[in-house]
Amino acid sequence: MRRRAEPRGRARRAVAGFVLVLGLSLLALQLTEGRGTKATFPDRPNDAMEQPIGQPPTVRDEGTYQFVRTQPKDDNEPVTYDPCAPIHVVVNERTAVPGADGIVRQAVDSVSDATGLAFVLDGRTDRRPDDERQTTADPQGVRSWRPVLISWSDPDETPALKGPVAGVGGSTAVRRDGHEWFVTGGVTLDGPQLRQLLRSEAGRTSVRAVVMHELGHLVGLDHVKDRGELMYATGSEDVTEWGPGDRAGLAALGGGECIDY
Ligand SMILES: [Zn+2]
């Protein structure tokens, strides 16, 4: 007896219903008014350019998006990363799912394409997600912004991941002369929960969507109430790519001002 292929719709329903809450972690703001305050701003990064490294794509301003943070002097202008310098990223793979490296790369590429922001993956780290210092110094004492930390964690290490929360993400901002920039941040993922999700149909795509969502927070997107956007606060296997509003918001977040070191 030949078995008929399961209709696609039913197969999807059979695995539907995973509930992932995708959290937003708001990190600190460090205020540094005026120039010459070396306490917060490190020297100009070696790989900073005079002009933005990439350009955000041209998108139609449609759909729904919300910024995590807007400029103190203009509610419509988002706080962004510096588009003239690459965003360095390190990964703590302690509870990483199989294939995590490729999933993270694809998610980062997707944010880079949608914003025009440049990312550099600097490899692995043992750094823990609760370390929120903004700057770091090399053995010669040269200070730089700490790389963004993508951390495969668990609810024991990161209480914010308790319950259905699959990940949290956010960035920390600095202010100078009345303008703010995100300078570093983190994406913290519930490795054990995402390992389970990975086993479902289209699991890899769903896990990648979680990482994309949290990277969306990292670069400055907040949650929206529209289920068709990836920045909706509950994960769904039906929305695993950027929606129109996500794309409009990400393009705006790639078009910020450069830091004038
Ligand atoms: Zn979220």
Short mmCIF file of N, CA and C and ligand atoms in Angstrom, two decimals, residues 21-25 167-169 213-214 217 221-223 230-234, ligand 1:
data_model
loop_
_atom_site.label_atom_id
_atom_site.label_comp_id
_atom_site.label_asym_id
_atom_site.label_seq_id
_atom_site.Cartn_x
_atom_site.Cartn_y
_atom_site.Cartn_z
N VAL A 21 8.97 33.14 23.83
CA VAL A 21 8.90 34.56 24.12
C VAL A 21 10.28 35.13 23.85
N LEU A 22 10.30 36.20 23.12
CA LEU A 22 11.57 36.76 22.69
C LEU A 22 11.79 38.08 23.41
N GLY A 23 12.65 38.04 24.35
CA GLY A 23 12.76 39.16 25.29
C GLY A 23 13.65 40.28 24.83
N LEU A 24 13.46 41.38 25.47
CA LEU A 24 14.27 42.57 25.21
C LEU A 24 14.97 42.93 26.50
N SER A 25 16.28 42.96 26.47
CA SER A 25 16.98 43.38 27.67
C SER A 25 17.51 44.78 27.47
N GLY A 167 15.23 33.91 24.25
CA GLY A 167 16.40 34.75 24.07
C GLY A 167 16.11 36.17 24.51
N VAL A 168 17.17 36.89 24.81
CA VAL A 168 17.06 38.32 25.09
C VAL A 168 18.17 39.02 24.33
N GLY A 169 17.92 40.29 24.01
CA GLY A 169 18.95 41.03 23.29
C GLY A 169 18.80 42.51 23.53
N HIS A 213 15.72 37.88 15.52
CA HIS A 213 14.88 38.74 16.37
C HIS A 213 15.72 39.43 17.44
N GLU A 214 16.57 38.65 18.10
CA GLU A 214 17.38 39.24 19.17
C GLU A 214 18.42 40.21 18.62
N HIS A 217 16.77 43.48 18.20
CA HIS A 217 16.83 44.29 19.42
C HIS A 217 18.21 44.94 19.55
N LEU A 221 15.71 47.69 17.29
CA LEU A 221 14.27 47.49 17.08
C LEU A 221 13.60 46.97 18.36
N ASP A 222 12.45 47.53 18.65
CA ASP A 222 11.64 47.08 19.79
C ASP A 222 10.54 46.14 19.28
N HIS A 223 9.77 45.59 20.21
CA HIS A 223 8.64 44.74 19.81
C HIS A 223 7.54 45.55 19.14
N LEU A 230 8.79 40.09 12.26
CA LEU A 230 9.65 39.23 13.08
C LEU A 230 9.85 39.83 14.48
N MET A 231 9.62 41.13 14.64
CA MET A 231 9.79 41.75 15.95
C MET A 231 8.54 41.61 16.83
N TYR A 232 7.57 40.82 16.39
CA TYR A 232 6.47 40.43 17.29
C TYR A 232 7.10 39.64 18.44
N ALA A 233 6.54 39.82 19.65
CA ALA A 233 7.24 39.33 20.84
C ALA A 233 7.16 37.82 21.02
N THR A 234 6.29 37.15 20.27
CA THR A 234 6.18 35.70 20.40
C THR A 234 6.61 35.04 19.09
ZN ZN B 1 12.05 40.37 21.66
#
